[in-house]
Coordinates of C-alpha atoms and ligand atoms in Angstrom, one line a residue:
M1 CA -5.4 -14.6 -18.5
Y2 CA -1.7 -14.8 -17.8
K3 CA -1.1 -18.5 -18.2
K4 CA 2.3 -17.9 -19.8
K5 CA 5.1 -17.2 -17.3
C6 CA 7.2 -14.8 -19.4
F7 CA 6.6 -11.9 -21.8
Y8 CA 9.0 -9.7 -23.8
N9 CA 8.5 -5.9 -24.6
Q10 CA 4.8 -6.0 -23.5
S11 CA 2.7 -3.2 -22.1
L12 CA 2.2 -3.2 -18.3
K13 CA -1.1 -1.3 -18.6
N14 CA -3.2 -4.2 -17.4
L15 CA -0.6 -5.1 -14.8
N16 CA -0.6 -1.9 -12.7
T17 CA -3.6 -0.5 -11.0
F18 CA -2.9 3.0 -12.2
A19 CA -3.2 1.6 -15.7
I20 CA -0.1 3.4 -17.0
D21 CA 0.8 2.3 -20.5
V22 CA 4.5 1.6 -20.2
K23 CA 6.5 -1.4 -21.4
A24 CA 8.9 -3.7 -19.7
K25 CA 11.8 -5.5 -21.5
Q26 CA 10.6 -8.7 -19.8
I27 CA 7.7 -9.6 -17.5
V28 CA 7.9 -12.7 -15.4
F29 CA 5.5 -14.4 -13.0
V30 CA 7.4 -16.4 -10.4
K31 CA 5.8 -19.2 -8.4
T32 CA 8.8 -20.6 -6.5
I33 CA 11.7 -19.2 -4.5
N34 CA 14.2 -21.2 -6.7
N35 CA 12.8 -19.5 -9.8
L36 CA 13.1 -16.1 -8.1
I37 CA 16.7 -16.8 -7.3
K38 CA 17.4 -18.1 -10.8
I39 CA 16.1 -14.9 -12.4
S40 CA 17.9 -12.7 -9.9
K41 CA 21.2 -14.4 -10.6
K42 CA 20.7 -14.2 -14.4
C43 CA 19.9 -10.5 -14.2
K44 CA 23.0 -9.9 -12.1
L45 CA 25.2 -11.9 -14.5
Y46 CA 24.0 -9.8 -17.5
N47 CA 23.8 -6.6 -15.5
I48 CA 20.0 -6.2 -16.2
P49 CA 17.9 -4.3 -13.6
Y50 CA 15.0 -6.2 -12.0
I51 CA 12.1 -5.3 -9.7
I52 CA 9.9 -7.5 -7.6
L53 CA 6.2 -6.5 -7.5
G54 CA 3.0 -7.9 -6.0
E55 CA 0.1 -6.4 -7.8
A56 CA 1.6 -3.0 -8.7
S57 CA -1.2 -1.4 -6.7
N58 CA 1.0 1.1 -4.8
I59 CA 3.4 2.3 -7.5
L60 CA 3.5 4.7 -10.5
F61 CA 5.5 3.5 -13.5
L62 CA 7.2 6.6 -14.9
K63 CA 8.7 5.2 -18.1
N64 CA 9.3 2.0 -20.0
Y65 CA 11.2 -0.4 -17.6
I66 CA 14.5 -1.5 -19.2
G67 CA 14.8 -4.7 -17.2
V68 CA 12.8 -7.6 -15.8
V69 CA 9.5 -7.0 -13.9
I70 CA 9.0 -9.9 -11.6
F71 CA 5.5 -10.5 -10.3
N72 CA 5.6 -12.6 -7.1
R73 CA 3.2 -15.5 -7.1
I74 CA 4.9 -17.6 -4.5
K75 CA 2.0 -19.1 -2.6
G76 CA 1.2 -21.2 0.5
I77 CA -0.6 -20.9 3.8
Q78 CA 0.0 -22.9 7.0
I79 CA -2.0 -22.3 10.2
T80 CA -0.8 -23.6 13.5
E81 CA -2.9 -23.4 16.7
Q82 CA -1.4 -22.2 20.0
K83 CA -3.0 -22.1 23.4
N84 CA -4.3 -18.5 23.1
S85 CA -3.7 -17.6 19.5
W86 CA -3.4 -18.7 15.9
L87 CA -0.1 -18.4 14.0
I88 CA -0.5 -18.1 10.3
H89 CA 2.5 -18.6 8.0
V90 CA 1.8 -17.1 4.6
F91 CA 4.0 -16.9 1.5
S92 CA 4.4 -13.4 0.1
G93 CA 2.6 -14.0 -3.3
E94 CA -0.8 -14.7 -1.7
K95 CA -3.4 -12.1 -2.1
W96 CA -4.0 -10.1 1.0
H97 CA -7.8 -10.0 0.7
N98 CA -7.9 -13.8 0.1
L99 CA -6.2 -14.3 3.5
V100 CA -8.7 -12.0 5.2
K101 CA -11.6 -14.0 3.7
L102 CA -10.0 -17.4 4.4
T103 CA -9.3 -16.6 8.1
L104 CA -12.8 -15.3 8.6
N105 CA -14.3 -18.4 7.0
L106 CA -12.2 -20.5 9.4
G107 CA -13.5 -18.6 12.4
I108 CA -10.2 -16.8 13.0
F109 CA -11.2 -13.2 13.6
G110 CA -8.9 -10.2 13.6
L111 CA -8.1 -9.2 10.0
E112 CA -11.5 -7.9 9.1
N113 CA -10.6 -4.2 9.4
L114 CA -8.1 -4.7 6.6
A115 CA -10.6 -6.1 4.2
L116 CA -10.4 -5.3 0.4
I117 CA -7.0 -3.8 0.5
P118 CA -5.5 -4.7 -2.9
G119 CA -2.0 -6.3 -3.2
R120 CA -0.1 -9.3 -2.0
I121 CA 1.1 -10.4 1.4
G122 CA 4.8 -9.3 0.9
S123 CA 3.8 -5.7 0.2
A124 CA 1.4 -5.7 3.2
A125 CA 4.5 -6.1 5.4
I126 CA 6.7 -3.7 3.4
Q127 CA 4.0 -1.0 3.4
N128 CA 2.7 -1.8 6.8
I129 CA -0.8 -1.5 5.3
G130 CA -3.5 0.0 7.5
A131 CA -7.1 0.9 7.6
Y132 CA -9.9 1.5 10.1
G133 CA -7.7 1.4 13.2
L134 CA -5.6 -1.6 12.4
E135 CA -2.1 -1.9 10.8
F136 CA -0.2 -4.9 9.6
K137 CA 2.3 -4.3 12.5
D138 CA -0.5 -5.1 15.0
I139 CA -0.8 -8.7 13.8
C140 CA 2.7 -9.3 12.6
E141 CA 4.9 -12.0 14.3
Y142 CA 7.8 -12.1 11.9
V143 CA 8.8 -11.4 8.3
E144 CA 11.1 -13.8 6.4
I145 CA 13.3 -12.2 3.8
L146 CA 15.7 -13.5 1.1
S147 CA 19.0 -11.7 0.6
L148 CA 19.4 -10.8 -3.1
K149 CA 23.2 -10.9 -2.6
N150 CA 23.9 -14.3 -1.0
Y151 CA 20.3 -15.8 -1.3
K152 CA 20.2 -16.8 2.4
T153 CA 16.9 -16.4 4.2
I154 CA 16.6 -14.5 7.4
K155 CA 13.6 -14.4 9.8
I156 CA 13.1 -10.9 11.2
Q157 CA 11.0 -10.7 14.4
K158 CA 8.4 -8.0 14.5
K159 CA 10.4 -5.8 16.9
F160 CA 13.2 -5.5 14.4
C161 CA 10.9 -4.6 11.4
Q162 CA 10.9 -0.9 12.3
F163 CA 7.2 -0.6 11.4
S164 CA 5.7 2.9 11.4
Y165 CA 2.9 4.6 9.4
R166 CA 3.2 3.1 5.9
N167 CA 6.8 2.2 6.5
S168 CA 9.1 -0.6 7.6
I169 CA 12.8 -1.6 7.4
F170 CA 11.9 -3.5 4.2
K171 CA 10.9 -0.2 2.5
S172 CA 13.9 1.7 3.8
K173 CA 17.2 0.1 4.7
Y174 CA 16.5 -3.3 3.1
N175 CA 14.8 -1.9 0.0
H176 CA 15.8 -3.9 -3.1
K177 CA 18.4 -5.7 -1.1
Y178 CA 16.0 -8.4 0.1
A179 CA 12.8 -10.0 -1.2
V180 CA 10.1 -10.6 1.3
I181 CA 9.3 -14.3 1.1
K182 CA 7.0 -15.2 3.9
V183 CA 5.2 -13.5 6.9
G184 CA 4.0 -14.8 10.2
I185 CA 0.7 -13.4 11.5
K186 CA -0.4 -13.9 15.1
I187 CA -4.1 -13.6 15.9
S188 CA -5.4 -13.8 19.5
K189 CA -8.3 -16.2 20.1
N190 CA -9.7 -13.5 22.4
W191 CA -11.3 -11.4 19.6
K192 CA -12.4 -7.9 20.3
P193 CA -13.9 -5.6 17.7
I194 CA -11.9 -2.6 16.6
I195 CA -14.4 0.2 16.0
F196 CA -12.4 3.1 14.5
S197 CA -14.0 6.5 14.9
S198 CA -15.0 6.7 11.2
L199 CA -17.0 3.5 11.7
N200 CA -19.1 4.9 14.6
N201 CA -21.9 6.0 12.2
Y202 CA -22.2 2.5 10.7
I203 CA -21.8 0.4 13.8
K204 CA -24.5 0.9 16.5
K205 CA -24.8 -2.7 17.8
K206 CA -22.9 -3.7 20.9
N207 CA -22.5 -7.3 20.0
I208 CA -21.2 -6.8 16.5
T209 CA -19.5 -9.8 14.8
A210 CA -16.3 -9.9 12.8
Y211 CA -18.4 -10.8 9.7
Q212 CA -20.5 -7.7 10.2
I213 CA -17.4 -5.5 10.5
F214 CA -16.0 -7.2 7.3
N215 CA -19.2 -6.5 5.4
I216 CA -19.5 -2.9 6.6
I217 CA -15.9 -2.2 5.7
C218 CA -16.3 -3.8 2.2
Q219 CA -19.4 -1.7 1.6
I220 CA -17.8 1.5 2.7
R221 CA -14.7 0.9 0.6
K222 CA -16.8 -0.1 -2.5
N223 CA -18.8 3.1 -2.1
K224 CA -15.9 5.4 -1.5
L225 CA -12.9 4.1 -3.4
P226 CA -12.5 3.8 -7.2
D227 CA -12.3 0.2 -8.5
P228 CA -9.0 -0.2 -10.2
K229 CA -10.6 -2.5 -12.8
K230 CA -12.6 0.4 -14.0
T231 CA -10.6 3.5 -13.0
G232 CA -6.8 3.6 -12.7
N233 CA -5.5 4.5 -9.2
A234 CA -3.1 3.4 -6.5
G235 CA -5.1 4.3 -3.4
S236 CA -4.1 7.3 -1.4
F237 CA -1.5 9.2 -3.5
F238 CA -0.2 11.1 -0.5
K239 CA 0.3 10.2 3.2
N240 CA -1.7 11.9 5.9
P241 CA 0.8 14.5 7.2
I242 CA 1.9 14.1 10.8
V243 CA 2.6 17.5 12.3
T244 CA 3.6 19.0 15.7
K245 CA 0.9 19.7 18.3
K246 CA 1.7 23.4 17.9
K247 CA 1.2 23.2 14.1
S248 CA -2.1 21.3 14.5
Q249 CA -3.3 23.9 17.0
Q250 CA -2.5 26.7 14.5
L251 CA -4.4 24.8 11.8
L252 CA -7.4 24.1 14.1
S253 CA -7.7 27.7 15.2
L254 CA -8.1 28.6 11.5
Y255 CA -10.0 25.6 10.3
K256 CA -12.1 24.1 13.1
N257 CA -13.2 20.9 11.4
I258 CA -10.0 19.5 10.1
P259 CA -10.1 15.7 11.0
N260 CA -7.1 15.1 13.2
C261 CA -5.8 12.2 15.2
P262 CA -3.3 12.6 18.1
Q263 CA -0.5 10.1 17.9
K264 CA 1.2 8.3 20.9
N265 CA 4.3 10.4 20.4
G266 CA 2.5 13.7 20.9
L267 CA 2.4 14.5 17.2
V268 CA -0.9 14.9 15.3
K269 CA -2.0 13.2 12.1
I270 CA -4.0 15.5 9.8
S271 CA -6.4 14.4 7.0
A272 CA -4.7 15.1 3.7
G273 CA -8.0 14.4 1.9
W274 CA -9.6 17.2 3.8
L275 CA -6.8 19.6 2.9
I276 CA -7.2 18.8 -0.8
E277 CA -11.0 19.0 -0.6
N278 CA -10.8 22.3 1.1
Y279 CA -8.4 23.8 -1.3
Q280 CA -11.2 23.4 -3.8
F281 CA -9.4 22.4 -7.0
H282 CA -12.5 22.8 -9.2
N283 CA -12.6 19.9 -11.7
I284 CA -8.9 20.0 -12.2
Q285 CA -7.7 17.6 -14.9
I286 CA -4.3 17.2 -16.5
G287 CA -4.6 15.1 -19.6
D288 CA -6.6 12.1 -18.3
A289 CA -5.3 12.6 -14.7
S290 CA -7.8 13.9 -12.1
I291 CA -8.8 13.9 -8.4
Y292 CA -11.3 11.3 -7.4
Q293 CA -14.5 13.2 -6.4
K294 CA -15.6 10.9 -3.5
Q295 CA -12.1 10.7 -1.9
K296 CA -9.8 13.5 -2.8
L297 CA -6.6 11.8 -1.6
I298 CA -6.9 9.5 -4.5
L299 CA -5.6 10.5 -8.0
I300 CA -7.1 8.7 -10.9
N301 CA -6.3 7.8 -14.5
K302 CA -9.6 8.4 -16.3
K303 CA -8.4 6.4 -19.3
N304 CA -5.1 7.2 -21.0
A305 CA -3.3 9.4 -18.5
T306 CA 0.5 9.3 -18.7
S307 CA 2.7 9.2 -15.7
Q308 CA 3.7 12.8 -16.6
D309 CA 0.0 13.8 -16.3
I310 CA -0.2 12.2 -12.9
I311 CA 3.0 13.8 -11.7
T312 CA 2.0 17.3 -13.0
L313 CA -1.3 17.0 -11.2
A314 CA 0.4 15.8 -8.0
R315 CA 2.9 18.6 -8.1
I316 CA 0.1 21.2 -8.5
I317 CA -1.7 19.7 -5.5
H318 CA 1.5 19.6 -3.5
S319 CA 2.5 23.2 -4.1
C320 CA -1.0 24.5 -3.5
I321 CA -1.4 22.7 -0.2
L322 CA 2.1 24.0 0.8
K323 CA 1.1 27.5 -0.1
K324 CA -2.2 27.5 1.7
F325 CA -1.7 25.3 4.7
H326 CA 2.2 25.3 5.0
I327 CA 2.2 21.5 4.9
S328 CA 4.4 19.5 2.5
L329 CA 2.5 16.4 1.5
E330 CA 4.6 13.3 1.1
P331 CA 3.7 10.8 -1.6
E332 CA 2.5 7.4 -0.3
I333 CA 3.2 5.5 -3.4
D334 CA 6.5 4.3 -4.9
F335 CA 7.8 5.7 -8.2
I336 CA 9.4 3.3 -10.7
G337 CA 11.7 4.7 -13.4
S338 CA 13.5 3.0 -16.3
F339 CA 16.0 1.4 -13.9
G340 CA 14.1 1.1 -10.7
K341 CA 12.7 3.0 -7.7
I342 CA 13.1 6.8 -7.8
Y343 CA 12.8 8.8 -4.6
S344 CA 9.9 11.2 -4.5
S345 CA 12.0 14.1 -3.3
K346 CA 13.1 14.2 -7.0
F347 CA 9.6 15.5 -7.9
F348 CA 8.4 17.3 -4.8
N349 CA 9.9 19.7 -2.5
L350 CA 9.4 17.7 0.7
K351 CA 10.5 20.4 3.2
T352 CA 8.0 22.8 4.7
Ligands
LIG401 P1 3.3 -3.4 -5.2 O1 2.7 -2.1 -5.6 O2 3.4 -4.4 -6.3 O3 4.7 -3.1 -4.6 C1 4.9 -2.1 -3.6 C2 6.4 -1.9 -3.3 O4 6.8 -3.1 -2.6 C3 7.3 -1.8 -4.5 O5 8.4 -1.0 -4.3 C4 7.8 -3.3 -4.7 O6 9.1 -3.3 -5.4 C5 7.9 -3.8 -3.3 N1 7.6 -5.2 -3.2 C6 6.5 -5.9 -3.5 N2 6.6 -7.2 -3.2 C7 7.8 -7.4 -2.8 C8 8.6 -8.5 -2.3 N3 8.0 -9.7 -2.2 N4 9.9 -8.4 -1.9 C9 10.4 -7.1 -2.0 N5 9.8 -6.0 -2.4 C10 8.5 -6.1 -2.8 N6 -3.0 0.6 1.3 C11 -3.2 0.6 2.6 O7 -2.3 0.5 3.5 N7 -4.5 0.8 3.1 C12 -5.6 0.9 2.3 O8 -6.7 1.0 2.8 C13 -5.3 0.8 0.9 N8 -6.4 0.9 0.0 C14 -6.1 0.9 -1.3 C15 -7.2 1.0 -2.2 C16 -7.0 0.9 -3.6 C17 -8.2 1.0 -4.5 C18 -5.7 0.8 -4.1 C19 -5.5 0.7 -5.5 C20 -4.6 0.7 -3.2 C21 -4.8 0.7 -1.8 N9 -3.7 0.6 -0.9 C22 -4.0 0.7 0.4 C23 -2.4 0.6 -1.4 C24 -1.9 -0.9 -1.8 O9 -3.0 -1.7 -2.0 C25 -1.0 -1.4 -0.7 O10 0.1 -0.6 -0.5 C26 -0.5 -2.9 -1.0 O11 0.1 -3.4 0.1 C27 0.4 -2.9 -2.2 O12 0.5 -4.3 -2.6 P2 1.1 -4.7 -4.0 O13 1.3 -6.2 -3.9 O14 0.3 -4.3 -5.1 O15 2.5 -3.9 -4.0
LIG402 N1 -11.8 13.6 4.2 C1 -12.3 14.7 3.5 N2 -12.3 14.7 2.2 C2 -11.8 13.7 1.4 C3 -11.2 12.6 2.1 C4 -11.3 12.5 3.5 O1 -12.8 15.6 4.2 O2 -11.8 13.8 0.2 C5 -11.9 13.5 5.6 C6 -13.2 13.1 6.1 O3 -13.5 13.8 7.3 C7 -13.0 11.6 6.5 C8 -11.6 11.6 7.0 O4 -10.9 12.6 6.2 O5 -13.9 11.2 7.5 C9 -10.8 10.3 6.8 O6 -11.0 9.8 5.5 P1 -10.9 8.3 5.1 O7 -11.6 7.5 6.1 O8 -11.3 8.1 3.7 O9 -9.4 8.0 5.3 P2 -8.1 8.7 4.8 O10 -7.4 9.3 6.0 O11 -8.3 9.6 3.7 C10 -6.6 6.6 5.2 C11 -5.7 5.7 4.5 C12 -6.5 4.8 3.6 C13 -7.4 3.9 4.4 C14 -8.3 4.8 5.2 C15 -9.3 4.1 6.1 C16 -3.6 7.0 4.3 C17 -2.7 7.7 3.3 N3 -4.8 6.5 3.7 O12 -7.3 7.4 4.3 O13 -5.5 3.9 3.0 O14 -8.1 3.0 3.6 O15 -7.6 5.8 6.0 O16 -8.8 3.9 7.3 O17 -3.3 6.8 5.4 C18 -4.0 3.8 1.1 O18 -3.1 3.8 1.9 O19 -3.9 3.8 -0.2 C19 -5.4 4.0 1.6 C20 -6.5 4.0 0.8

């Protein structure tokens, strides 16, 4: 569909999974690092803002973008074999799910729990994507970045990536200062299944294979999550809140069945979907923005929702959850204004 590389003053509706109808002054698809550097230099020369995106599956465009939206399509995969593991070097414009399928077909097992997550490889590292007991950080070896100041590349080893729940140094300190170019993924040859608690009902067999886990997870996700091709959404709108043990005990004494997951640092992750479901927002809808019925952590664009509809709905949810449970939900997605990223604290009171 997008054979041309460059568009002017076009709508981004088909190019963001929330299907928000905003325009960008220019839309470019880049396939090489040199091309990315060229565009970045030109934007700087003419003082035009630019933003690098993968599939725009974790963002909400708030307004028309006055600069260049760069969709990263820099591709390439190289696999090297080590004694006990596989090392996979992947350029950041590859599709995440394609890598999961490719490795599985090659008999390299270990990515199956992260099946069907939309988006590109670069964002997988930036977001530290996660699902069903596995996070990107668990299989990361390094992340290679390009300075958008001096255009030198730097390889950051995993221990310096500051990965945490849906976060990394690329999302915080290095945000918009570097482009993620390539990642290194290390997969042990000694495969062991990861059976996260929410998979227990589906997986009974002892000698389950990676293919079976892949298929089960694809099935669960297809049943539970809205397909962005049909219904606009960006996955979980809010993060699952991580609270103190004391706070989790207070909540559990009042609401015995809140799904909760103790963390290694003594804190406890609480299900935001449960909080929203149990607030009982009956068929709430703002314009065309609504809550997805099968998974309440996901906000949807039923057809022609504006970003304002989505923000208004999210603010209502945020303030109701704060009032009832004394928990301040933090958005999981990025907000993109006319000039670039806008911090969510602008819209939500993020303190409890
Ligand atoms: P984008 O939305 O395009 O970009 C995200 C951010 O990264 C932006 O700020 C962008 O500027 C920046 N960025 C992107 N590429 C680069 C680069 N190369 N260099 C520098 N900055 C860059 N996420 C999960 O973790 N687990 C899930 O299970 C999950 N399920 C989902 C289900 C659905 C239906 C949807 C729609 C989303 C889901 N997500 C999930 C969220 C989303 O898929 C991930 O966050 C994904 O990694 C985003 O990839 P993207 O390429 O679309 O990133
Ligand atoms: N729940 C409810 N009602 C809901 C949703 C969830 O009660 O509407 C409860 C249920 O008890 C359910 C539990 O919460 O068993 C967990 O729900 P689910 O497995 O759907 O996971 P989640 O915590 O809502 C997180 C990630 C997802 C990821 C899944 C699977 C975040 C913010 N979201 O959702 O990632 O796919 O786990 O592991 O951590 C995303 O980041 O965009 C995303 C979709």
